Tab-separated table of C-alpha atoms and ligand atoms in Angstrom:
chain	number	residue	atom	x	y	z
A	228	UNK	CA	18.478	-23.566	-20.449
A	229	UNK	CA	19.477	-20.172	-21.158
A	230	UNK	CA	18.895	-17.383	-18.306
A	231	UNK	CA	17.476	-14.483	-19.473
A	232	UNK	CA	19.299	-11.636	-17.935
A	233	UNK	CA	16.816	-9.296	-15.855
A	234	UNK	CA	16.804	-5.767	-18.294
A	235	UNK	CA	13.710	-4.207	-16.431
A	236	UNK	CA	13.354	-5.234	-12.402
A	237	UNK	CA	10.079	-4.465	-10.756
A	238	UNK	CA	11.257	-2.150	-8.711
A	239	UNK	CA	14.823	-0.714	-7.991
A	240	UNK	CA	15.661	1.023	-5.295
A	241	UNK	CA	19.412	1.290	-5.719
A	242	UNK	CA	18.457	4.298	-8.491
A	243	UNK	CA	16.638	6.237	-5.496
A	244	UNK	CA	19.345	6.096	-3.360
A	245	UNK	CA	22.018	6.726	-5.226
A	246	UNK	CA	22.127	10.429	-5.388
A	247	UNK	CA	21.145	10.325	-2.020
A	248	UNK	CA	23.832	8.141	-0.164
A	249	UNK	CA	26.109	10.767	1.149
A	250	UNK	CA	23.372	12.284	3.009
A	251	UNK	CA	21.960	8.815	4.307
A	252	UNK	CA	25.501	7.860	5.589
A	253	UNK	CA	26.222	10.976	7.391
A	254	UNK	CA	23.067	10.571	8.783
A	255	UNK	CA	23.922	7.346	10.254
A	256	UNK	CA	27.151	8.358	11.494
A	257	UNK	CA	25.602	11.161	13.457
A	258	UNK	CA	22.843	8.347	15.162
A	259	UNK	CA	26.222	5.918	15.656
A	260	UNK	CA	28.309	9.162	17.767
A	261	UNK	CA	25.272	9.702	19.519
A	262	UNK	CA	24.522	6.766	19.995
A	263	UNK	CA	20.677	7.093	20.738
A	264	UNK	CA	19.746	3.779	18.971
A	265	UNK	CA	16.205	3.409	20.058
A	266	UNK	CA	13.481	6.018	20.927
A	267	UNK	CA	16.152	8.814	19.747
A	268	UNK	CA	16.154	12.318	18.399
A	269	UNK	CA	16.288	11.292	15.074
A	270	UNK	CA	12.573	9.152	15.782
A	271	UNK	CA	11.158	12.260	17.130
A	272	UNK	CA	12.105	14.011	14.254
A	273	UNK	CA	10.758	12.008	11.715
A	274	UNK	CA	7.369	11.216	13.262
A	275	UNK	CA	6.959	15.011	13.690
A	276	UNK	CA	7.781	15.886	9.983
A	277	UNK	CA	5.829	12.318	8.984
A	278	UNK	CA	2.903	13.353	10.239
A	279	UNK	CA	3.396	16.987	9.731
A	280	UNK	CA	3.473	15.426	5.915
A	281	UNK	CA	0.606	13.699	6.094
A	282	UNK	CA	-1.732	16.619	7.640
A	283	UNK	CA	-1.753	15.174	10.984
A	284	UNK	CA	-0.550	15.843	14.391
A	285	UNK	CA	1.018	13.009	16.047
A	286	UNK	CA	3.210	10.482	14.617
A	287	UNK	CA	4.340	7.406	16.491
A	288	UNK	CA	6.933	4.957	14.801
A	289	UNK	CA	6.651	1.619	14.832
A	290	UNK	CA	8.554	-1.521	13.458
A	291	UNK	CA	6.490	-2.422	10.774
A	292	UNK	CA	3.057	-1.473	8.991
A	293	UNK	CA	1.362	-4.455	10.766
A	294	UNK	CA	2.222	-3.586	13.865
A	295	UNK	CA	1.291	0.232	13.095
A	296	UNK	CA	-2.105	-1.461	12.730
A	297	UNK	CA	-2.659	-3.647	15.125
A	298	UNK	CA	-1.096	-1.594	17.835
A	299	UNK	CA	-3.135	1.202	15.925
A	300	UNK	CA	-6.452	-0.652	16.040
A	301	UNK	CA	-5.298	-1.426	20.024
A	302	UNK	CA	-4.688	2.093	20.726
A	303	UNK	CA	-8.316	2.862	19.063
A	304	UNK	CA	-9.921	0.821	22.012
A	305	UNK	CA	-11.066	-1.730	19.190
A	306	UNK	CA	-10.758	-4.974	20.939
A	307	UNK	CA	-12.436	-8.309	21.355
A	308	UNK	CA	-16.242	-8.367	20.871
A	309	UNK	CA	-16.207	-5.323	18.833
A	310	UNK	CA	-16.246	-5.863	14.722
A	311	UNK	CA	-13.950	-4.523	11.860
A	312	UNK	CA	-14.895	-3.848	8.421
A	313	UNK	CA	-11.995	-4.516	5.510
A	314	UNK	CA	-11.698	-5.399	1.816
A	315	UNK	CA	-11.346	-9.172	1.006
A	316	UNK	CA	-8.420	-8.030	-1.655
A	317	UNK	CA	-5.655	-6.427	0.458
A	318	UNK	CA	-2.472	-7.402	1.871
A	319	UNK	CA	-2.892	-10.192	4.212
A	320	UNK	CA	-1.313	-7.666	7.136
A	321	UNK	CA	-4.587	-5.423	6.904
A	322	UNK	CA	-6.354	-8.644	8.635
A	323	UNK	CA	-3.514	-9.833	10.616
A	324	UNK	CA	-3.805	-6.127	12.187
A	325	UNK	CA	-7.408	-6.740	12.574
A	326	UNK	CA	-7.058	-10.240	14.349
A	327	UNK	CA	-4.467	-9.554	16.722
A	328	UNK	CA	-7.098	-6.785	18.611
A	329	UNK	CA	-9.094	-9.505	19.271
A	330	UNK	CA	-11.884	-8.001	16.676
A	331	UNK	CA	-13.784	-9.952	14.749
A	332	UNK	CA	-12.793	-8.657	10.803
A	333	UNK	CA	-15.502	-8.575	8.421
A	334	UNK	CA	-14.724	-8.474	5.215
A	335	UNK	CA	-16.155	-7.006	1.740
A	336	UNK	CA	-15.982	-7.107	-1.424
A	337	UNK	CA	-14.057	-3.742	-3.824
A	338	UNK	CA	-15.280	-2.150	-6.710
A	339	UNK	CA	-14.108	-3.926	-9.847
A	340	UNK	CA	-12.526	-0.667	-11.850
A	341	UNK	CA	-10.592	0.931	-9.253
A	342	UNK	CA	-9.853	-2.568	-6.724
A	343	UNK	CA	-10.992	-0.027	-3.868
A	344	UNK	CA	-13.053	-1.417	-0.999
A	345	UNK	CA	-16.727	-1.598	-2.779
A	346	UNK	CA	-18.077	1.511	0.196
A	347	UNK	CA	-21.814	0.373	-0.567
A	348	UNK	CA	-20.877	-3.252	0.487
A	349	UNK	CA	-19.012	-1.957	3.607
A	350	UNK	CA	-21.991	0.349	4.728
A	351	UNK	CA	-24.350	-2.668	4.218
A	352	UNK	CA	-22.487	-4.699	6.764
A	353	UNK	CA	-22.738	-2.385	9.285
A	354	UNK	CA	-24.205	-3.705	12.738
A	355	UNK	CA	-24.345	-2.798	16.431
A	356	UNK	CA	-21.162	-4.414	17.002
A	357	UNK	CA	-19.115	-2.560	14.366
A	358	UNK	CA	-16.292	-0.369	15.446
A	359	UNK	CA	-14.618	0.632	12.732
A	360	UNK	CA	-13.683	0.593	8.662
A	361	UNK	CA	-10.176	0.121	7.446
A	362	UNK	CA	-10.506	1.242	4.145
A	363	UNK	CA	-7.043	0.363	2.092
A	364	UNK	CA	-5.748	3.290	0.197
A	365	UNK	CA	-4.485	0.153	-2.655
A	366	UNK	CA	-1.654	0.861	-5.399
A	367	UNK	CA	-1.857	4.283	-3.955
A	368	UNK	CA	-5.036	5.423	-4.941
A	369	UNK	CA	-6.939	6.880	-1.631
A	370	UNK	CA	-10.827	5.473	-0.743
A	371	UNK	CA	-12.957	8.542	-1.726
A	372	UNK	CA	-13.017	10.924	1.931
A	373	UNK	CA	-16.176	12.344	1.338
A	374	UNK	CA	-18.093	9.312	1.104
A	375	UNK	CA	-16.114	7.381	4.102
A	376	UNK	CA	-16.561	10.689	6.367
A	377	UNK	CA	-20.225	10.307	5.315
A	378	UNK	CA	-20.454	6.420	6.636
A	379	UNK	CA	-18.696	7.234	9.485
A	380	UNK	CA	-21.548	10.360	10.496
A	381	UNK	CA	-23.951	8.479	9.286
A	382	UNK	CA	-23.214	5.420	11.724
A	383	UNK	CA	-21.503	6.323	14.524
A	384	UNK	CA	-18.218	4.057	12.971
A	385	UNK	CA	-14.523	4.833	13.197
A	386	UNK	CA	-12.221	5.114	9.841
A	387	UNK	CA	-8.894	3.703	10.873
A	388	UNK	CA	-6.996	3.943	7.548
A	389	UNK	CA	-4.430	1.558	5.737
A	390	UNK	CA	-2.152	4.143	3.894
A	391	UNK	CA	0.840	1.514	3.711
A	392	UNK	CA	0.460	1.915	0.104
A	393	UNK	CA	-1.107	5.829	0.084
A	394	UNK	CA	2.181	8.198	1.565
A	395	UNK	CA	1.387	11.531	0.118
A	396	UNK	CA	-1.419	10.703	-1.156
A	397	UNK	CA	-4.891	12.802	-1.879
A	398	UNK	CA	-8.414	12.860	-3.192
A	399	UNK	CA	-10.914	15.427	-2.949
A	400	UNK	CA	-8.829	17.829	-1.030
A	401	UNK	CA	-7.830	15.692	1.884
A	402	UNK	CA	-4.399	13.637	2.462
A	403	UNK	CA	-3.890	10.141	3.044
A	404	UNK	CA	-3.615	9.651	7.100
A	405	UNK	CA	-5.625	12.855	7.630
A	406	UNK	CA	-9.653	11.297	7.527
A	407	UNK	CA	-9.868	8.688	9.904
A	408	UNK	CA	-9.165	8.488	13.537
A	409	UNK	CA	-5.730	7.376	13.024
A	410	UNK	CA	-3.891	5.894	9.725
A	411	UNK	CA	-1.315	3.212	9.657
A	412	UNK	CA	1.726	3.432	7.224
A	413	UNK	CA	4.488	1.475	6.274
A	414	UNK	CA	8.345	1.643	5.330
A	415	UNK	CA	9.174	-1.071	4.111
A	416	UNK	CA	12.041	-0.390	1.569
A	417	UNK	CA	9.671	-0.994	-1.515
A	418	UNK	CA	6.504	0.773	-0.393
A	419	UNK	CA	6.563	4.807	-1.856
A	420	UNK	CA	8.756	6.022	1.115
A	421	UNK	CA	10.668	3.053	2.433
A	422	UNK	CA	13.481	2.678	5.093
A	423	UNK	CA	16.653	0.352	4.470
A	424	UNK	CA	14.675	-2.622	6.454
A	425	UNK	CA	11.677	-2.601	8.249
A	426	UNK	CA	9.927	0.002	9.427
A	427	UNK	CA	5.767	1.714	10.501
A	428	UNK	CA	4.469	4.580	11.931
A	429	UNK	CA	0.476	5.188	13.358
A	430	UNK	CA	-0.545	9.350	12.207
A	431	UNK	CA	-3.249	10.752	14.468
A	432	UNK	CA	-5.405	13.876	15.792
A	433	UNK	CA	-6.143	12.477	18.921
A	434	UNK	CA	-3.646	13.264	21.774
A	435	UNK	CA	-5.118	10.121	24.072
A	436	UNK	CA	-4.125	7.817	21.123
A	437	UNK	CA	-1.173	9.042	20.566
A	438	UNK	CA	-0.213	8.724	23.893
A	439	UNK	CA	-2.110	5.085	24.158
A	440	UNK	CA	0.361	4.019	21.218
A	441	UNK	CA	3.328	5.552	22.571
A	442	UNK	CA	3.015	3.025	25.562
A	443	UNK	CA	1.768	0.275	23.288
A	444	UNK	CA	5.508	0.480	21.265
A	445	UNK	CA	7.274	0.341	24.581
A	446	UNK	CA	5.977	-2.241	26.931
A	447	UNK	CA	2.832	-0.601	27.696
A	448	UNK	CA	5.199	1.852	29.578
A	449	UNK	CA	4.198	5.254	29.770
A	450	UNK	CA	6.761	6.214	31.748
A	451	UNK	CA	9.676	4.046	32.279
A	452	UNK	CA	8.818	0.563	34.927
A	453	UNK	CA	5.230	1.792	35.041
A	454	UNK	CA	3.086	-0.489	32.918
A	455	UNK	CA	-0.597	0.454	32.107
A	456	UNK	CA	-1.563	-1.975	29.079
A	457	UNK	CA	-0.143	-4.766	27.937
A	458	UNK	CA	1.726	-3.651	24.824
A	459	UNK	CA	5.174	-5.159	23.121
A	460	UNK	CA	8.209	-3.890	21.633
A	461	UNK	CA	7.931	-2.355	18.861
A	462	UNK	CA	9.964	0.799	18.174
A	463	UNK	CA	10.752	2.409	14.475
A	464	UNK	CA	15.085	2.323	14.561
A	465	UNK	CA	16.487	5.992	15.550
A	466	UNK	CA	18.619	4.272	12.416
A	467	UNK	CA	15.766	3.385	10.135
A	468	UNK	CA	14.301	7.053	11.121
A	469	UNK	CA	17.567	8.825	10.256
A	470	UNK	CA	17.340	7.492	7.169
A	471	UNK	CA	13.976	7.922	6.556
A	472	UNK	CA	14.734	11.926	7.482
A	473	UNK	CA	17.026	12.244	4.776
A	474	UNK	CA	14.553	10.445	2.105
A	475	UNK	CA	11.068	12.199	3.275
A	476	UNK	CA	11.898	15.612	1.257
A	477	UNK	CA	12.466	13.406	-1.875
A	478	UNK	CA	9.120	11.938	-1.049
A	479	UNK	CA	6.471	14.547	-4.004
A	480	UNK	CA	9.385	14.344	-6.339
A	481	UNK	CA	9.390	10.539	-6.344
A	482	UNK	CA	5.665	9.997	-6.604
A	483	UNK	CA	5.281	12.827	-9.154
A	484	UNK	CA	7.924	10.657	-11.421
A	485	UNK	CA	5.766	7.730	-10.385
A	486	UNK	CA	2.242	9.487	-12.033
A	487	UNK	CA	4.343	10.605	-15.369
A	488	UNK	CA	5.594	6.642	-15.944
A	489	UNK	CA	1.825	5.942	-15.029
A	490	UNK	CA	0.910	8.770	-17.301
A	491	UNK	CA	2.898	6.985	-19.890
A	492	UNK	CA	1.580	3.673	-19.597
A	493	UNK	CA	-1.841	4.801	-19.877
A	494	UNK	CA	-1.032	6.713	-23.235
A	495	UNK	CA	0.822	3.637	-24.788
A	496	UNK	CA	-1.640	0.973	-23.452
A	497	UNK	CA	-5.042	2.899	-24.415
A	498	UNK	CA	-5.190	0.797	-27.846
A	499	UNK	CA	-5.202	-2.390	-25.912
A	500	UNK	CA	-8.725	-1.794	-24.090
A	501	UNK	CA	-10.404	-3.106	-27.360
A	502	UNK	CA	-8.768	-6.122	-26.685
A	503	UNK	CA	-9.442	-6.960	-22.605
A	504	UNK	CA	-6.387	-4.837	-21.162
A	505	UNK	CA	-7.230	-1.917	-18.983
A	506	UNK	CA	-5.299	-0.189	-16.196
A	507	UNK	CA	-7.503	0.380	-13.207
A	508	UNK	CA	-9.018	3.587	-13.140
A	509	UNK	CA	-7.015	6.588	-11.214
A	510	UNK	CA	-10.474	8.632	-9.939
A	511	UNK	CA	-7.846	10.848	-8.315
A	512	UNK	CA	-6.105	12.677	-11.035
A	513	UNK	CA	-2.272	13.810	-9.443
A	514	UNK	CA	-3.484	12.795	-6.192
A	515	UNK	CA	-2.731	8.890	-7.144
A	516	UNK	CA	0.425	8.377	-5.984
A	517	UNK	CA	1.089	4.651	-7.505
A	518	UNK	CA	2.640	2.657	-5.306
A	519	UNK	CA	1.883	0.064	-8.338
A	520	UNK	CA	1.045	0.572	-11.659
A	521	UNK	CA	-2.493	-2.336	-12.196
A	522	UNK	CA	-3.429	-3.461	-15.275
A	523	UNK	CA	-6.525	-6.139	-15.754
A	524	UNK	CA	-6.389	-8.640	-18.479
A	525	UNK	CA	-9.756	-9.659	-18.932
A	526	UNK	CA	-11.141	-12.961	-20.385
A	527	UNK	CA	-11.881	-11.132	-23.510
A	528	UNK	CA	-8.048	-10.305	-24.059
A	529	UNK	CA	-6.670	-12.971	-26.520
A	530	UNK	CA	-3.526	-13.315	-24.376
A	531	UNK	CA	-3.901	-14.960	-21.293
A	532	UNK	CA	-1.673	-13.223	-18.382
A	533	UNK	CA	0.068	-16.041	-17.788
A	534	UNK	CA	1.220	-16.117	-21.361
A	535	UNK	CA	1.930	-11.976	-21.157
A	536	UNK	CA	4.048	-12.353	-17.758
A	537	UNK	CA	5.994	-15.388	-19.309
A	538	UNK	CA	6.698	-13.505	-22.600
A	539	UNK	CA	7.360	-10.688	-20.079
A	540	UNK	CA	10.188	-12.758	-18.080
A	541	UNK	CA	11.091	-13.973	-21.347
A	542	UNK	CA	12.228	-10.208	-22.394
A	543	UNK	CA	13.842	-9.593	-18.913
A	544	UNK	CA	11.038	-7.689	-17.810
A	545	UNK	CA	9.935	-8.615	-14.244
A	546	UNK	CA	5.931	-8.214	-13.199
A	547	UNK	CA	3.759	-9.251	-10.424
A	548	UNK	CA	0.334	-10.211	-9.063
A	549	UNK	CA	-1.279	-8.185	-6.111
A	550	UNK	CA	-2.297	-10.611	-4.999
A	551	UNK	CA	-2.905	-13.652	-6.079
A	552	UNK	CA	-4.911	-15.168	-3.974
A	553	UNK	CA	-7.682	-12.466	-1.547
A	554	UNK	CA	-7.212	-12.738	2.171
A	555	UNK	CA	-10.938	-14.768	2.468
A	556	UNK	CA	-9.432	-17.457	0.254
A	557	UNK	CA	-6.409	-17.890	2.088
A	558	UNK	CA	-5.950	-21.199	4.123
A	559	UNK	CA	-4.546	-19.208	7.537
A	560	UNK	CA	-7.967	-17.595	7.654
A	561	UNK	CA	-10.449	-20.675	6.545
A	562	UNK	CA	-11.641	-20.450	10.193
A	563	UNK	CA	-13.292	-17.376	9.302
A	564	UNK	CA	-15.856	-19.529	7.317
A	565	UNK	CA	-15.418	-17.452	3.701
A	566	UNK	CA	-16.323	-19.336	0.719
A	567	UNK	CA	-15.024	-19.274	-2.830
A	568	UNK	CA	-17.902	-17.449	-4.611
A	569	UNK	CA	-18.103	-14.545	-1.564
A	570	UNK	CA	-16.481	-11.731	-2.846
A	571	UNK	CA	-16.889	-11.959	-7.285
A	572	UNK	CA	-14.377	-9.058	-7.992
A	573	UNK	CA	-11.894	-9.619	-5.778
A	574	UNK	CA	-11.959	-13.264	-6.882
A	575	UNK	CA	-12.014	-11.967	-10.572
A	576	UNK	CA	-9.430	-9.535	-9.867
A	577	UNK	CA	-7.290	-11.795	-8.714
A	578	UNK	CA	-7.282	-13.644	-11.483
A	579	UNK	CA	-6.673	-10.772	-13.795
A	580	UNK	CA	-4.544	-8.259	-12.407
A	581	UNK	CA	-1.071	-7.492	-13.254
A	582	UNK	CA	1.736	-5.184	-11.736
A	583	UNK	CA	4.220	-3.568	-14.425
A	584	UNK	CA	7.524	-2.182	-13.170
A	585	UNK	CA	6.610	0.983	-11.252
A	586	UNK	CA	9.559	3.065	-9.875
A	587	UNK	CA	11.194	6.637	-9.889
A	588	UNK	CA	13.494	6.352	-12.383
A	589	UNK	CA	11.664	4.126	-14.552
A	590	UNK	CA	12.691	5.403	-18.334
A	591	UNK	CA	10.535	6.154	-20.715
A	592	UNK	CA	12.698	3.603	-23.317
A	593	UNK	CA	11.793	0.956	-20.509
A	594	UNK	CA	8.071	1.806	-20.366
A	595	UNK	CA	7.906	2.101	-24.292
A	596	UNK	CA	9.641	-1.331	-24.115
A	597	UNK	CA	7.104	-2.963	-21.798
A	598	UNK	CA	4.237	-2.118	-23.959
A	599	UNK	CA	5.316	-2.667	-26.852
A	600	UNK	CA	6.367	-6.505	-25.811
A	601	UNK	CA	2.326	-6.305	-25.103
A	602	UNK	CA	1.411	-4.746	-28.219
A	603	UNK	CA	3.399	-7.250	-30.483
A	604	UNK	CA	1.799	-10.495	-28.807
A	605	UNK	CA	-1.226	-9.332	-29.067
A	606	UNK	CA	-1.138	-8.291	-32.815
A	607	UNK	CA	0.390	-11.809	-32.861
A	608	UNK	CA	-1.971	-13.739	-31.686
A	609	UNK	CA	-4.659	-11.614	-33.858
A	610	UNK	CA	-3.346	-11.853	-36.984
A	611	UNK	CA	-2.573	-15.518	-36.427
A	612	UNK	CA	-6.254	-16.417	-35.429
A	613	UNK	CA	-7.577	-14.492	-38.803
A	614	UNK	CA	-5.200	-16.771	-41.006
A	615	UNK	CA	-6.200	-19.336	-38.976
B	990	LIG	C1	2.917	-3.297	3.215
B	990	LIG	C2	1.526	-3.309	3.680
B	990	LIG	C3	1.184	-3.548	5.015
B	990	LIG	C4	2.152	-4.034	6.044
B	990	LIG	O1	3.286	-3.296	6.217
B	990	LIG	P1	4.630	-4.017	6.750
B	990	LIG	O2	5.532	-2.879	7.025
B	990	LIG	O3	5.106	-4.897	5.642
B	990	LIG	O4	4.283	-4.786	7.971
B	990	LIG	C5	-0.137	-3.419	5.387
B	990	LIG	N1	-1.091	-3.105	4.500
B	990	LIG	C6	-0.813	-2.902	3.200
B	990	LIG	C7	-1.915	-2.523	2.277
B	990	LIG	C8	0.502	-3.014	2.739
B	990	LIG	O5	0.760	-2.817	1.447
């Protein structure tokens, strides 16, 4: 069998850091001579600029996005016997977070144009017991402010926000990180801003958090070989920070180039809706920062997207599914007691849904490529059921 030779990858990162590299190398040479490899000046500096970024006070780095939230959620007071409202269709590490507090996670169903958490559904299951929402700013479209801010009034509940996907982010005049109580991100090299490994950060208001997490990261230490809660290790790299220092300026110039390949899509794909293929809707204008670019291939479409990501591959042109399978339908959570039929448009979505290469850099001969490999099978397969 012949390989086909990979002409369009999902995402490449080597194309962001190439202009870059000087800068990220003397960066690391200046963390190596001073050799403050954790908790170190260039940490500090980052989480001040992060969440300076971001519209918020406080930033505390962390090793990953998981542990931003589950430390996060921990730092929040949100704990066993208290419950947590999330969408069904996230990453798995929105519930992880939520389990590892010891809350119960409850989880809802999104709205079928946008793949957002459905809000109506999440206000419904409200109870005494509920803490908090984690709304998930997905593909890098944020949750709409006003009408979490107005849940959260209107209840008593805390928004604790998953922006893993959301850095830079807005809607309606606010920021991603800047609504809820505290917002967990994530640097993991592929996400919008992403270190060279693994890396998180928690963005707050609240000085007692901040201070709560701060211990959390380190032992539950908040001073050294005094131990108030029983936290772990889990520090964001001086190294990864450095890095991550040099990178954060870049940060509006890479998700503006983002929107314009978006921008671009949308254009060259707008024939297709007569035929079942629709990006999800951006109800955010600029403020969408695409961390993915979404399509949905409905049943209507006369392709099936299994046959468009194989004629994909076939062209060299790499796509992906996020995610395949939502987080109630997963066997690691079956304990939770969530049945197939629970949540209709994440279960539909994930059947549908399709991620096209999304990166800085992405060319507009590569975009025009992509949809036209789209265009043709479709035409295909339409002309070819009329001679039929
Ligand atoms: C990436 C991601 C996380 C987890 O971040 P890690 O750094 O990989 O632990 C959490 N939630 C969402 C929505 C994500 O996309």
């Amino acid at each position: 069998m012949r390989t086909i030779p990979v002409t369009v990858p999902f995402v490449d990162l080597t194309l962001q850091h190439e202009p870059i590299q000087p800068q990220i190398e003397q960066a690391i040479q200046t963390v190596i001579q001073r050799g403050d490899y954790v908790l170190g000046q260039a940490l500090s500096e980052f989480e001040q600029a992060f969440a300076t970024a971001c519209g918020s006070q406080y930033g505390i780095g962390v090793a990953s996005g998981t542990d931003a939230i589950a430390l996060g959620l921990q730092a929040c007071g949100i704990g066993e016997g208290d419950e947590v409202i999330l969408p069904a269709n996230t990453f798995v590490a929105t519930l992880i977070g939520v389990l590892r507090t010891g809350a119960k996670p409850i989880l809802v169903d999104c709205d079928p144009h946008t793949a957002l958490i459905d809000l109506a559904a999440a206000e419904a299951a409200i109870t005494v017991r509920t803490r908090a929402i984690v709304p998930v700013h997905l593909y890098g479209q944020m949750v709409s402010p006003t009408h979490l801010l107005q849940i959260a009034q209107r209840h008593g509940v805390l928004i604790f926000e998953d922006a893993a996907q959301a850095h830079l982010a807005e809607r309606e005049g606010y920021r991603a990180g800047s609504i809820g109580i505290a917002a967990a991100f994530s640097f993991y090299p592929s996400k919008n801003l992403g270190a060279l490994g693994d890396g998180g950060m928690l963005v707050t208001q609240d000085e007692t958090i901040s201070a709560t997490m701060r211990a959390l990261r380190n032992y539950g230490a908040p001073r050294k070989y005094f131990h108030t809660d029983l936290g772990t290790n889990s520090r964001l790299d001086t190294m990864q920070a450095a890095v991550l220092n040099v990178k954060l300026p870049h940060l509006a110039e890479w998700n503006y180039a983002r929107y314009q390949v978006a921008q671009r899509y949308d254009a060259l794909l707008r024939p297709l809706r007569f035929q079942g293929i629709n990006p999800l809707q951006n109800q955010s204008n600029l403020g969408h920062v695409y961390h993915l670019y979404v399509i949905r291939i409905s049943e209507s479409c006369p392709v099936s997207r299994e046959e468009i990501q194989h004629e994909l591959g076939a062209s060299g042109v790499q796509s992906g599914i996020h995610y395949p399978i939502p987080c109630h339908l997963q066997p690691a959570f079956r304990d939770l007691g969530y049945r197939v039929g629970d949540f209709p448009h994440a279960e539909a979505l994930s059947q549908e849904i399709l991620s096209l290469p999304m990166y800085p850099g992405l060319s507009e001969v590569h975009i025009d490529r992509i949809t036209g490999i789209l265009t043709a099978l479709i035409a295909n397969r339409l002309s070819f059921k009329v001679s039929a």
